[in-house]
Amino acid sequence: MVSSEVRDLLAQVPNWSQADRPAAFRTIITTITSSPDPSHFAADLKAVTDAIFLESLGVVATRALVIDLIDALKSLASGGFSTDSIDVNTSGIWLDVGKAIQEHIQSNPTLATSLVDQTATIYEDLIAAAYESQDSFTDAAKTLAAIPLDSSQRRVSDKYKADLWIRIIRNYLEDDDATNAEIYLNKLKNIIHNVADDNPVLNLHFKLSAARIQDSNRQFLAASQSYYDISLSPAIAEEERLHTLSMAIKCAVLAPAGPPRSRVLGRLYKDERSASLEEYGILEKMFLDRLLARAEVDKFAQGLAPHQLATTSDGSTVLAKAMVEHNLLAVSRLYRNIGFDALGSWLGLDGGNKAEEITARMIEQGRLAGSIDQIDRIIYFESGLEASGEKGSGRAEVPVGKEMRRQDGMVQALAEVLERITDDLLAEFPQLVPAGVPGN
């Protein structure tokens, strides 16, 4: 409800001359913000806003009063103008009055084209900031996206665009909306090279946003590499570097098993800082191709984000899928061949058919070297052949012919050993040669 004092002042507007009205409105604004009772701030400022735009004071006078209204709203933030200093009441006032000012501006085509800078300030410094303080990050991102950038009345630098798009991206990511965040990241990629050299912090935010989007999109291998590069940056504090290193390890663990992941794991394992992190135990076992127990996996899962525990199309979680593939690689280091059902038991799967399906997919994708005998339900691992990570590179030679040749070679070697033993015995004990045998 509008306070009686402001209501009385506004009632005198018709008595003011056209030239005196801007100054009179400015006095009313000052009266409102200096009032010890904040309960009427929103209603009073909205009433003044309505009165200003009803008066048709002209573009110049209206622009000046809009700036005064913006400054008055900013002054309500305690401890200076920042999102952290905005309390619930202030954010509510900013939203109510900011939207009211913006609606009046947009309803007048002349003002809409003339007050572009003020429109941007209202969206950026008031409405979006209020949404951010209320944790309404998607609404904040949409508000920032409405700021005009391409206008004949307003020219903005690449630095301004980059700052704005980074803020939009970060707001979308706060609500795990990687799809919309990626749209603005792609826009940012076109100009980041123009501002990165002079703005290392901005460039760091760009890289971190890219890593978070890759992480959200389950591009874990690329995300791990991005996080690791950030962890080496001297532009951030040591605590933040360790945090991004931890994120790099988590993403590497969740990445599809295979040679590319092994290379990333090796890079992380050899980093001396990794030993101080909680994730080091599982990192070490994965790098050394050791089997992981259920308890270790469950403990690791406690530190993952919700999207990293999401369910995939086959009903399993991202983590469970990564662990099964890793343990399959570990089994391939222990066995030359193994039956479907036995492998399924090792991997904690229901039956051998699922184990066969996972093995076949990894072989086809070049992440595991081996072959499958579906008739005898046996998987043959190639210990001497490393898959390259390229599709089809994991296919080994057909096992039937190869196994036959391997067994023939073993029999031949055994026969040759027996023959040498026999020759040595006959040379030492010629009397053992039966009578009538040629050469006796």
Tab-separated table of C-alpha atoms in Angstrom:
chain	number	residue	atom	x	y	z
A	1	MET	CA	0.000	0.000	0.000
A	2	VAL	CA	1.239	3.482	-0.905
A	3	SER	CA	2.197	5.567	2.123
A	4	SER	CA	0.069	8.606	2.917
A	5	GLU	CA	3.053	10.946	2.525
A	6	VAL	CA	3.826	9.788	-1.019
A	7	ARG	CA	0.142	9.752	-1.906
A	8	ASP	CA	-0.156	13.403	-0.853
A	9	LEU	CA	2.946	14.402	-2.789
A	10	LEU	CA	1.733	12.675	-5.951
A	11	ALA	CA	-1.660	14.367	-5.592
A	12	GLN	CA	0.099	17.697	-6.060
A	13	VAL	CA	1.562	16.706	-9.438
A	14	PRO	CA	-1.136	18.500	-11.475
A	15	ASN	CA	-0.214	21.733	-9.688
A	16	TRP	CA	3.414	21.586	-10.840
A	17	SER	CA	4.599	23.181	-14.020
A	18	GLN	CA	5.905	20.913	-16.765
A	19	ALA	CA	9.440	22.155	-16.220
A	20	ASP	CA	9.331	21.586	-12.452
A	21	ARG	CA	7.879	18.100	-12.496
A	22	PRO	CA	11.166	16.156	-13.046
A	23	ALA	CA	12.732	17.848	-10.029
A	24	ALA	CA	9.584	17.225	-7.976
A	25	PHE	CA	9.615	13.512	-8.870
A	26	ARG	CA	13.283	13.373	-7.920
A	27	THR	CA	12.410	14.841	-4.517
A	28	ILE	CA	9.726	12.205	-3.978
A	29	ILE	CA	12.197	9.420	-4.839
A	30	THR	CA	14.675	10.791	-2.296
A	31	THR	CA	11.901	11.020	0.299
A	32	ILE	CA	10.994	7.357	-0.213
A	33	THR	CA	14.539	5.985	0.050
A	34	SER	CA	15.310	8.068	3.150
A	35	SER	CA	12.194	6.887	4.969
A	36	PRO	CA	12.908	4.836	8.131
A	37	ASP	CA	9.954	2.556	7.347
A	38	PRO	CA	10.849	0.180	4.476
A	39	SER	CA	7.456	-1.523	4.409
A	40	HIS	CA	6.128	0.931	1.793
A	41	PHE	CA	9.201	1.057	-0.441
A	42	ALA	CA	7.867	-1.206	-3.178
A	43	ALA	CA	4.404	0.343	-3.355
A	44	ASP	CA	5.745	3.905	-3.144
A	45	LEU	CA	8.387	3.420	-5.840
A	46	LYS	CA	5.876	1.706	-8.142
A	47	ALA	CA	3.446	4.590	-7.628
A	48	VAL	CA	6.140	7.126	-8.525
A	49	THR	CA	7.128	5.016	-11.546
A	50	ASP	CA	3.531	4.955	-12.810
A	51	ALA	CA	3.209	8.693	-12.309
A	52	ILE	CA	6.458	9.456	-14.158
A	53	PHE	CA	5.466	7.522	-17.266
A	54	LEU	CA	1.920	8.900	-17.247
A	55	GLU	CA	3.253	12.429	-17.457
A	56	SER	CA	4.936	12.016	-20.871
A	57	LEU	CA	7.874	14.152	-19.794
A	58	GLY	CA	9.930	13.426	-22.897
A	59	VAL	CA	12.858	11.114	-23.534
A	60	VAL	CA	15.578	13.207	-21.855
A	61	ALA	CA	13.677	13.880	-18.627
A	62	THR	CA	12.328	10.336	-18.467
A	63	ARG	CA	15.812	8.867	-18.931
A	64	ALA	CA	17.159	10.960	-16.069
A	65	LEU	CA	14.322	9.903	-13.748
A	66	VAL	CA	14.740	6.234	-14.686
A	67	ILE	CA	18.419	6.508	-13.749
A	68	ASP	CA	17.356	8.039	-10.421
A	69	LEU	CA	14.956	5.146	-9.833
A	70	ILE	CA	17.705	2.613	-10.613
A	71	ASP	CA	20.119	4.338	-8.228
A	72	ALA	CA	17.436	4.450	-5.536
A	73	LEU	CA	16.811	0.717	-5.893
A	74	LYS	CA	20.524	-0.086	-5.779
A	75	SER	CA	20.903	1.958	-2.590
A	76	LEU	CA	18.564	-0.449	-0.801
A	77	ALA	CA	21.219	-3.196	-0.868
A	78	SER	CA	23.001	-3.366	2.470
A	79	GLY	CA	26.791	-3.393	2.518
A	80	GLY	CA	27.163	-2.259	-1.074
A	81	PHE	CA	25.842	-3.534	-4.387
A	82	SER	CA	26.404	-7.271	-4.657
A	83	THR	CA	24.232	-10.349	-4.841
A	84	ASP	CA	25.372	-11.468	-1.395
A	85	SER	CA	24.169	-8.230	0.192
A	86	ILE	CA	20.623	-8.473	-1.199
A	87	ASP	CA	18.125	-9.674	1.398
A	88	VAL	CA	14.709	-11.145	0.662
A	89	ASN	CA	12.850	-7.845	1.027
A	90	THR	CA	15.277	-5.979	-1.221
A	91	SER	CA	15.154	-8.631	-3.940
A	92	GLY	CA	11.353	-8.502	-3.866
A	93	ILE	CA	11.397	-4.710	-4.260
A	94	TRP	CA	13.899	-4.933	-7.120
A	95	LEU	CA	11.721	-7.439	-8.934
A	96	ASP	CA	8.449	-5.539	-8.445
A	97	VAL	CA	9.734	-2.077	-9.269
A	98	GLY	CA	12.257	-3.207	-11.890
A	99	LYS	CA	9.586	-5.087	-13.835
A	100	ALA	CA	7.206	-2.120	-13.533
A	101	ILE	CA	9.805	0.266	-15.001
A	102	GLN	CA	10.610	-2.175	-17.769
A	103	GLU	CA	6.962	-2.704	-18.709
A	104	HIS	CA	6.456	1.060	-19.066
A	105	ILE	CA	9.567	1.378	-21.229
A	106	GLN	CA	8.619	-1.503	-23.518
A	107	SER	CA	5.035	-0.234	-23.923
A	108	ASN	CA	6.367	2.973	-25.513
A	109	PRO	CA	8.255	2.337	-28.779
A	110	THR	CA	10.081	5.657	-28.567
A	111	LEU	CA	11.335	4.993	-25.055
A	112	ALA	CA	12.145	1.366	-25.886
A	113	THR	CA	14.614	2.451	-28.570
A	114	SER	CA	15.982	5.407	-26.606
A	115	LEU	CA	16.469	3.832	-23.165
A	116	VAL	CA	18.427	0.766	-24.269
A	117	ASP	CA	21.243	1.321	-21.749
A	118	GLN	CA	18.776	1.750	-18.906
A	119	THR	CA	16.922	-1.365	-20.006
A	120	ALA	CA	20.163	-3.348	-19.855
A	121	THR	CA	20.971	-1.985	-16.401
A	122	ILE	CA	17.533	-2.895	-15.046
A	123	TYR	CA	17.769	-6.424	-16.433
A	124	GLU	CA	21.381	-6.974	-15.388
A	125	ASP	CA	21.777	-5.130	-12.075
A	126	LEU	CA	18.274	-5.402	-10.637
A	127	ILE	CA	15.981	-8.122	-11.962
A	128	ALA	CA	18.644	-10.764	-12.725
A	129	ALA	CA	20.523	-9.998	-9.500
A	130	ALA	CA	17.284	-10.375	-7.519
A	131	TYR	CA	16.556	-13.732	-9.149
A	132	GLU	CA	20.106	-14.902	-8.385
A	133	SER	CA	19.762	-13.937	-4.731
A	134	GLN	CA	16.580	-16.052	-4.609
A	135	ASP	CA	18.326	-18.995	-6.313
A	136	SER	CA	15.994	-18.653	-9.317
A	137	PHE	CA	18.893	-19.169	-11.685
A	138	THR	CA	16.951	-20.069	-14.818
A	139	ASP	CA	14.829	-16.919	-14.490
A	140	ALA	CA	18.027	-14.919	-14.019
A	141	ALA	CA	19.539	-16.456	-17.153
A	142	LYS	CA	16.418	-15.695	-19.217
A	143	THR	CA	16.408	-12.118	-17.953
A	144	LEU	CA	20.054	-11.621	-18.913
A	145	ALA	CA	19.413	-13.188	-22.313
A	146	ALA	CA	16.823	-10.469	-22.983
A	147	ILE	CA	19.447	-7.703	-22.762
A	148	PRO	CA	19.800	-6.094	-26.213
A	149	LEU	CA	23.302	-6.465	-27.642
A	150	ASP	CA	22.800	-5.617	-31.302
A	151	SER	CA	21.227	-2.197	-31.504
A	152	SER	CA	21.894	0.971	-33.476
A	153	GLN	CA	21.418	2.884	-30.226
A	154	ARG	CA	23.921	0.848	-28.253
A	155	ARG	CA	27.271	-0.628	-29.148
A	156	VAL	CA	28.853	-3.082	-26.723
A	157	SER	CA	32.355	-4.512	-26.614
A	158	ASP	CA	33.329	-8.155	-26.910
A	159	LYS	CA	34.381	-7.973	-23.261
A	160	TYR	CA	30.845	-6.976	-22.222
A	161	LYS	CA	29.319	-9.757	-24.322
A	162	ALA	CA	31.712	-12.316	-22.884
A	163	ASP	CA	30.960	-11.273	-19.294
A	164	LEU	CA	27.239	-11.398	-19.951
A	165	TRP	CA	27.310	-14.796	-21.656
A	166	ILE	CA	29.502	-16.264	-18.923
A	167	ARG	CA	26.953	-15.101	-16.348
A	168	ILE	CA	24.119	-16.656	-18.366
A	169	ILE	CA	26.029	-19.929	-18.701
A	170	ARG	CA	26.783	-20.114	-14.991
A	171	ASN	CA	23.147	-19.479	-14.094
A	172	TYR	CA	21.924	-22.239	-16.392
A	173	LEU	CA	24.528	-24.620	-14.997
A	174	GLU	CA	23.367	-23.883	-11.445
A	175	ASP	CA	20.080	-25.498	-12.467
A	176	ASP	CA	21.884	-28.288	-14.385
A	177	ASP	CA	20.579	-26.994	-17.710
A	178	ALA	CA	23.569	-27.856	-19.860
A	179	THR	CA	21.569	-27.631	-23.094
A	180	ASN	CA	20.851	-23.908	-22.840
A	181	ALA	CA	24.248	-23.243	-21.286
A	182	GLU	CA	25.935	-24.805	-24.306
A	183	ILE	CA	24.056	-22.465	-26.652
A	184	TYR	CA	25.738	-19.457	-25.047
A	185	LEU	CA	29.062	-21.241	-24.726
A	186	ASN	CA	29.055	-21.713	-28.501
A	187	LYS	CA	28.405	-17.986	-28.919
A	188	LEU	CA	31.248	-17.227	-26.536
A	189	LYS	CA	33.652	-19.421	-28.514
A	190	ASN	CA	33.398	-16.986	-31.433
A	191	ILE	CA	34.764	-14.027	-29.439
A	192	ILE	CA	36.772	-15.475	-26.540
A	193	HIS	CA	39.994	-15.237	-28.540
A	194	ASN	CA	39.492	-11.459	-28.700
A	195	VAL	CA	39.381	-10.999	-24.922
A	196	ALA	CA	41.164	-13.999	-23.371
A	197	ASP	CA	44.701	-12.568	-23.427
A	198	ASP	CA	43.769	-9.393	-21.556
A	199	ASN	CA	41.295	-11.082	-19.213
A	200	PRO	CA	42.781	-14.259	-17.698
A	201	VAL	CA	39.973	-14.568	-15.131
A	202	LEU	CA	37.354	-14.393	-17.870
A	203	ASN	CA	39.240	-17.016	-19.867
A	204	LEU	CA	39.353	-19.221	-16.773
A	205	HIS	CA	35.578	-18.921	-16.332
A	206	PHE	CA	35.176	-19.883	-19.989
A	207	LYS	CA	37.287	-23.010	-19.574
A	208	LEU	CA	35.529	-23.972	-16.358
A	209	SER	CA	32.106	-23.493	-17.968
A	210	ALA	CA	33.166	-25.672	-20.899
A	211	ALA	CA	34.342	-28.384	-18.490
A	212	ARG	CA	31.100	-28.270	-16.509
A	213	ILE	CA	29.034	-28.560	-19.697
A	214	GLN	CA	31.106	-31.532	-20.873
A	215	ASP	CA	30.622	-33.073	-17.437
A	216	SER	CA	26.835	-32.502	-17.529
A	217	ASN	CA	26.641	-33.950	-21.043
A	218	ARG	CA	28.511	-37.062	-19.811
A	219	GLN	CA	31.509	-36.340	-22.001
A	220	PHE	CA	33.578	-37.441	-19.052
A	221	LEU	CA	36.902	-37.988	-20.798
A	222	ALA	CA	36.934	-34.491	-22.320
A	223	ALA	CA	35.679	-33.018	-19.026
A	224	SER	CA	38.477	-34.725	-17.111
A	225	GLN	CA	41.114	-33.274	-19.404
A	226	SER	CA	39.531	-29.801	-19.148
A	227	TYR	CA	39.328	-29.939	-15.354
A	228	TYR	CA	42.935	-31.089	-15.143
A	229	ASP	CA	44.170	-28.215	-17.310
A	230	ILE	CA	42.321	-25.774	-15.031
A	231	SER	CA	43.872	-27.406	-11.952
A	232	LEU	CA	47.285	-26.363	-13.259
A	233	SER	CA	46.337	-22.687	-13.607
A	234	PRO	CA	48.181	-20.293	-11.269
A	235	ALA	CA	45.262	-17.863	-11.541
A	236	ILE	CA	43.229	-19.744	-8.902
A	237	ALA	CA	43.908	-20.565	-5.264
A	238	GLU	CA	45.495	-23.853	-4.245
A	239	GLU	CA	42.246	-25.080	-2.711
A	240	GLU	CA	40.396	-24.485	-5.977
A	241	ARG	CA	43.152	-26.219	-7.949
A	242	LEU	CA	42.796	-29.303	-5.767
A	243	HIS	CA	39.025	-29.202	-6.178
A	244	THR	CA	39.260	-29.150	-9.979
A	245	LEU	CA	41.851	-31.939	-9.815
A	246	SER	CA	39.343	-33.944	-7.773
A	247	MET	CA	36.692	-33.285	-10.432
A	248	ALA	CA	39.147	-34.439	-13.109
A	249	ILE	CA	39.650	-37.744	-11.277
A	250	LYS	CA	35.911	-38.286	-10.831
A	251	CYS	CA	35.247	-37.705	-14.522
A	252	ALA	CA	38.133	-39.993	-15.538
A	253	VAL	CA	36.732	-42.767	-13.355
A	254	LEU	CA	33.308	-42.355	-14.989
A	255	ALA	CA	34.699	-42.298	-18.538
A	256	PRO	CA	34.314	-45.367	-20.776
A	257	ALA	CA	37.059	-47.921	-20.141
A	258	GLY	CA	39.693	-48.204	-22.828
A	259	PRO	CA	43.064	-46.876	-24.003
A	260	PRO	CA	42.080	-43.166	-24.078
A	261	ARG	CA	40.902	-43.322	-20.477
A	262	SER	CA	44.024	-45.241	-19.459
A	263	ARG	CA	46.175	-42.398	-20.778
A	264	VAL	CA	44.180	-39.832	-18.787
A	265	LEU	CA	44.326	-41.996	-15.658
A	266	GLY	CA	48.089	-42.250	-16.039
A	267	ARG	CA	48.428	-38.491	-16.248
A	268	LEU	CA	46.336	-38.027	-13.093
A	269	TYR	CA	48.016	-40.878	-11.199
A	270	LYS	CA	51.477	-39.448	-11.814
A	271	ASP	CA	50.446	-36.028	-10.495
A	272	GLU	CA	51.883	-35.790	-6.970
A	273	ARG	CA	48.872	-33.807	-5.750
A	274	SER	CA	46.495	-36.716	-6.386
A	275	ALA	CA	47.827	-38.683	-3.419
A	276	SER	CA	46.314	-36.133	-1.022
A	277	LEU	CA	42.765	-36.555	-2.396
A	278	GLU	CA	40.064	-38.958	-1.254
A	279	GLU	CA	39.700	-40.272	-4.782
A	280	TYR	CA	43.310	-41.467	-4.930
A	281	GLY	CA	42.489	-45.023	-3.815
A	282	ILE	CA	40.089	-45.725	-6.648
A	283	LEU	CA	42.331	-43.838	-9.099
A	284	GLU	CA	45.268	-46.100	-8.229
A	285	LYS	CA	43.258	-49.300	-8.641
A	286	MET	CA	41.844	-48.206	-11.967
A	287	PHE	CA	45.225	-47.157	-13.314
A	288	LEU	CA	46.758	-50.490	-12.272
A	289	ASP	CA	43.783	-52.444	-13.684
A	290	ARG	CA	42.825	-53.942	-10.340
A	291	LEU	CA	39.359	-55.242	-9.550
A	292	LEU	CA	37.129	-52.852	-7.608
A	293	ALA	CA	34.946	-54.062	-4.736
A	294	ARG	CA	31.364	-52.945	-4.248
A	295	ALA	CA	32.193	-51.122	-0.988
A	296	GLU	CA	34.851	-49.018	-2.742
A	297	VAL	CA	32.426	-48.067	-5.493
A	298	ASP	CA	29.682	-47.125	-3.009
A	299	LYS	CA	32.088	-44.914	-1.075
A	300	PHE	CA	33.194	-43.186	-4.261
A	301	ALA	CA	29.554	-42.611	-5.270
A	302	GLN	CA	28.952	-40.496	-2.167
A	303	GLY	CA	31.054	-37.680	-3.622
A	304	LEU	CA	29.407	-37.587	-7.055
A	305	ALA	CA	26.944	-35.014	-8.388
A	306	PRO	CA	23.349	-36.056	-9.242
A	307	HIS	CA	23.954	-36.051	-13.008
A	308	GLN	CA	26.941	-38.355	-12.492
A	309	LEU	CA	24.618	-40.870	-10.861
A	310	ALA	CA	21.938	-40.587	-13.527
A	311	THR	CA	20.335	-43.694	-15.020
A	312	THR	CA	21.282	-44.576	-18.597
A	313	SER	CA	19.045	-45.974	-21.330
A	314	ASP	CA	19.749	-49.579	-20.300
A	315	GLY	CA	18.604	-48.960	-16.723
A	316	SER	CA	22.047	-48.862	-15.091
A	317	THR	CA	23.727	-45.796	-13.619
A	318	VAL	CA	26.684	-44.041	-15.215
A	319	LEU	CA	28.868	-45.146	-12.314
A	320	ALA	CA	27.719	-48.782	-12.407
A	321	LYS	CA	28.389	-48.975	-16.138
A	322	ALA	CA	31.878	-47.514	-15.718
A	323	MET	CA	32.700	-49.955	-12.914
A	324	VAL	CA	31.529	-53.007	-14.867
A	325	GLU	CA	33.639	-52.002	-17.865
A	326	HIS	CA	36.676	-51.402	-15.671
A	327	ASN	CA	36.336	-54.747	-13.902
A	328	LEU	CA	35.986	-56.425	-17.290
A	329	LEU	CA	39.336	-54.951	-18.304
A	330	ALA	CA	40.803	-56.126	-14.997
A	331	VAL	CA	39.498	-59.672	-15.610
A	332	SER	CA	41.078	-59.635	-19.077
A	333	ARG	CA	44.455	-59.153	-17.352
A	334	LEU	CA	43.876	-62.232	-15.168
A	335	TYR	CA	42.408	-64.724	-17.650
A	336	ARG	CA	43.291	-65.894	-21.130
A	337	ASN	CA	39.691	-67.015	-21.617
A	338	ILE	CA	36.558	-67.237	-19.486
A	339	GLY	CA	32.992	-68.466	-19.852
A	340	PHE	CA	30.030	-66.111	-20.118
A	341	ASP	CA	28.501	-67.162	-16.798
A	342	ALA	CA	31.801	-67.009	-14.905
A	343	LEU	CA	32.471	-63.521	-16.260
A	344	GLY	CA	28.972	-62.413	-15.301
A	345	SER	CA	29.656	-63.607	-11.761
A	346	TRP	CA	32.931	-61.663	-11.618
A	347	LEU	CA	31.176	-58.511	-12.805
A	348	GLY	CA	28.168	-58.879	-10.529
A	349	LEU	CA	25.749	-59.260	-13.435
A	350	ASP	CA	22.657	-61.438	-13.681
A	351	GLY	CA	23.649	-64.232	-16.045
A	352	GLY	CA	26.257	-64.445	-18.765
A	353	ASN	CA	24.306	-62.878	-21.616
A	354	LYS	CA	24.770	-59.386	-20.210
A	355	ALA	CA	28.499	-60.038	-19.827
A	356	GLU	CA	28.666	-61.159	-23.457
A	357	GLU	CA	26.816	-58.020	-24.589
A	358	ILE	CA	29.142	-55.667	-22.725
A	359	THR	CA	32.251	-57.522	-23.926
A	360	ALA	CA	31.074	-57.493	-27.535
A	361	ARG	CA	30.409	-53.762	-27.401
A	362	MET	CA	33.829	-52.982	-25.951
A	363	ILE	CA	35.575	-55.169	-28.535
A	364	GLU	CA	33.603	-53.542	-31.365
A	365	GLN	CA	34.437	-50.034	-30.077
A	366	GLY	CA	38.129	-50.883	-29.877
A	367	ARG	CA	38.308	-50.651	-26.088
A	368	LEU	CA	39.101	-54.311	-25.431
A	369	ALA	CA	41.176	-56.807	-27.430
A	370	GLY	CA	39.641	-60.238	-27.760
A	371	SER	CA	37.082	-62.450	-29.474
A	372	ILE	CA	33.925	-64.367	-28.587
A	373	ASP	CA	33.011	-67.996	-29.253
A	374	GLN	CA	29.218	-67.892	-29.011
A	375	ILE	CA	28.836	-71.650	-29.592
A	376	ASP	CA	30.974	-72.674	-26.618
A	377	ARG	CA	30.054	-69.444	-24.738
A	378	ILE	CA	33.694	-68.513	-24.165
A	379	ILE	CA	35.433	-65.138	-24.365
A	380	TYR	CA	39.096	-65.109	-25.408
A	381	PHE	CA	41.253	-62.200	-24.268
A	382	GLU	CA	44.334	-61.172	-26.216
A	383	SER	CA	47.028	-60.369	-23.661
A	384	GLY	CA	49.559	-59.514	-26.334
A	385	LEU	CA	47.232	-57.272	-28.324
A	386	GLU	CA	46.265	-53.791	-27.170
A	387	ALA	CA	43.132	-52.154	-28.518
A	388	SER	CA	43.841	-48.671	-29.863
A	389	GLY	CA	40.488	-47.149	-28.975
A	390	GLU	CA	39.469	-46.977	-32.630
A	391	LYS	CA	36.362	-48.806	-33.717
A	392	GLY	CA	37.107	-52.395	-34.680
A	393	SER	CA	40.678	-52.390	-33.386
A	394	GLY	CA	39.828	-54.774	-30.553
A	395	ARG	CA	38.797	-57.662	-32.775
A	396	ALA	CA	41.217	-60.549	-32.411
A	397	GLU	CA	41.800	-63.385	-34.837
A	398	VAL	CA	39.046	-66.023	-34.966
A	399	PRO	CA	39.760	-68.155	-31.868
A	400	VAL	CA	39.134	-71.639	-33.310
A	401	GLY	CA	42.067	-71.718	-35.739
A	402	LYS	CA	44.312	-69.726	-33.468
A	403	GLU	CA	43.659	-71.915	-30.443
A	404	MET	CA	44.319	-75.043	-32.519
A	405	ARG	CA	47.682	-73.684	-33.617
A	406	ARG	CA	48.535	-72.695	-30.066
A	407	GLN	CA	47.714	-76.192	-28.784
A	408	ASP	CA	49.666	-77.784	-31.672
A	409	GLY	CA	52.659	-75.699	-30.714
A	410	MET	CA	52.393	-76.789	-27.090
A	411	VAL	CA	52.212	-80.480	-28.084
A	412	GLN	CA	55.206	-80.056	-30.397
A	413	ALA	CA	57.219	-78.378	-27.655
A	414	LEU	CA	56.357	-81.182	-25.246
A	415	ALA	CA	57.398	-83.809	-27.793
A	416	GLU	CA	60.712	-82.075	-28.381
A	417	VAL	CA	61.440	-81.994	-24.651
A	418	LEU	CA	60.622	-85.703	-24.325
A	419	GLU	CA	62.875	-86.502	-27.285
A	420	ARG	CA	65.822	-84.639	-25.729
A	421	ILE	CA	65.319	-86.467	-22.432
A	422	THR	CA	65.180	-89.801	-24.222
A	423	ASP	CA	68.396	-89.078	-26.205
A	424	ASP	CA	70.207	-88.101	-23.022
A	425	LEU	CA	69.117	-91.298	-21.255
A	426	LEU	CA	70.219	-93.527	-24.152
A	427	ALA	CA	73.544	-91.795	-24.351
A	428	GLU	CA	74.136	-92.409	-20.654
A	429	PHE	CA	72.653	-95.906	-20.526
A	430	PRO	CA	73.058	-97.574	-23.976
A	431	GLN	CA	72.172	-100.977	-22.457
A	432	LEU	CA	68.559	-99.763	-22.234
A	433	VAL	CA	68.232	-99.972	-25.978
A	434	PRO	CA	66.386	-103.230	-26.782
A	435	ALA	CA	68.151	-105.815	-28.977
A	436	GLY	CA	67.278	-105.601	-32.614
A	437	VAL	CA	66.635	-101.844	-32.565
A	438	PRO	CA	68.387	-100.140	-35.487
A	439	GLY	CA	71.627	-98.532	-34.426
A	440	ASN	CA	72.313	-101.006	-31.621
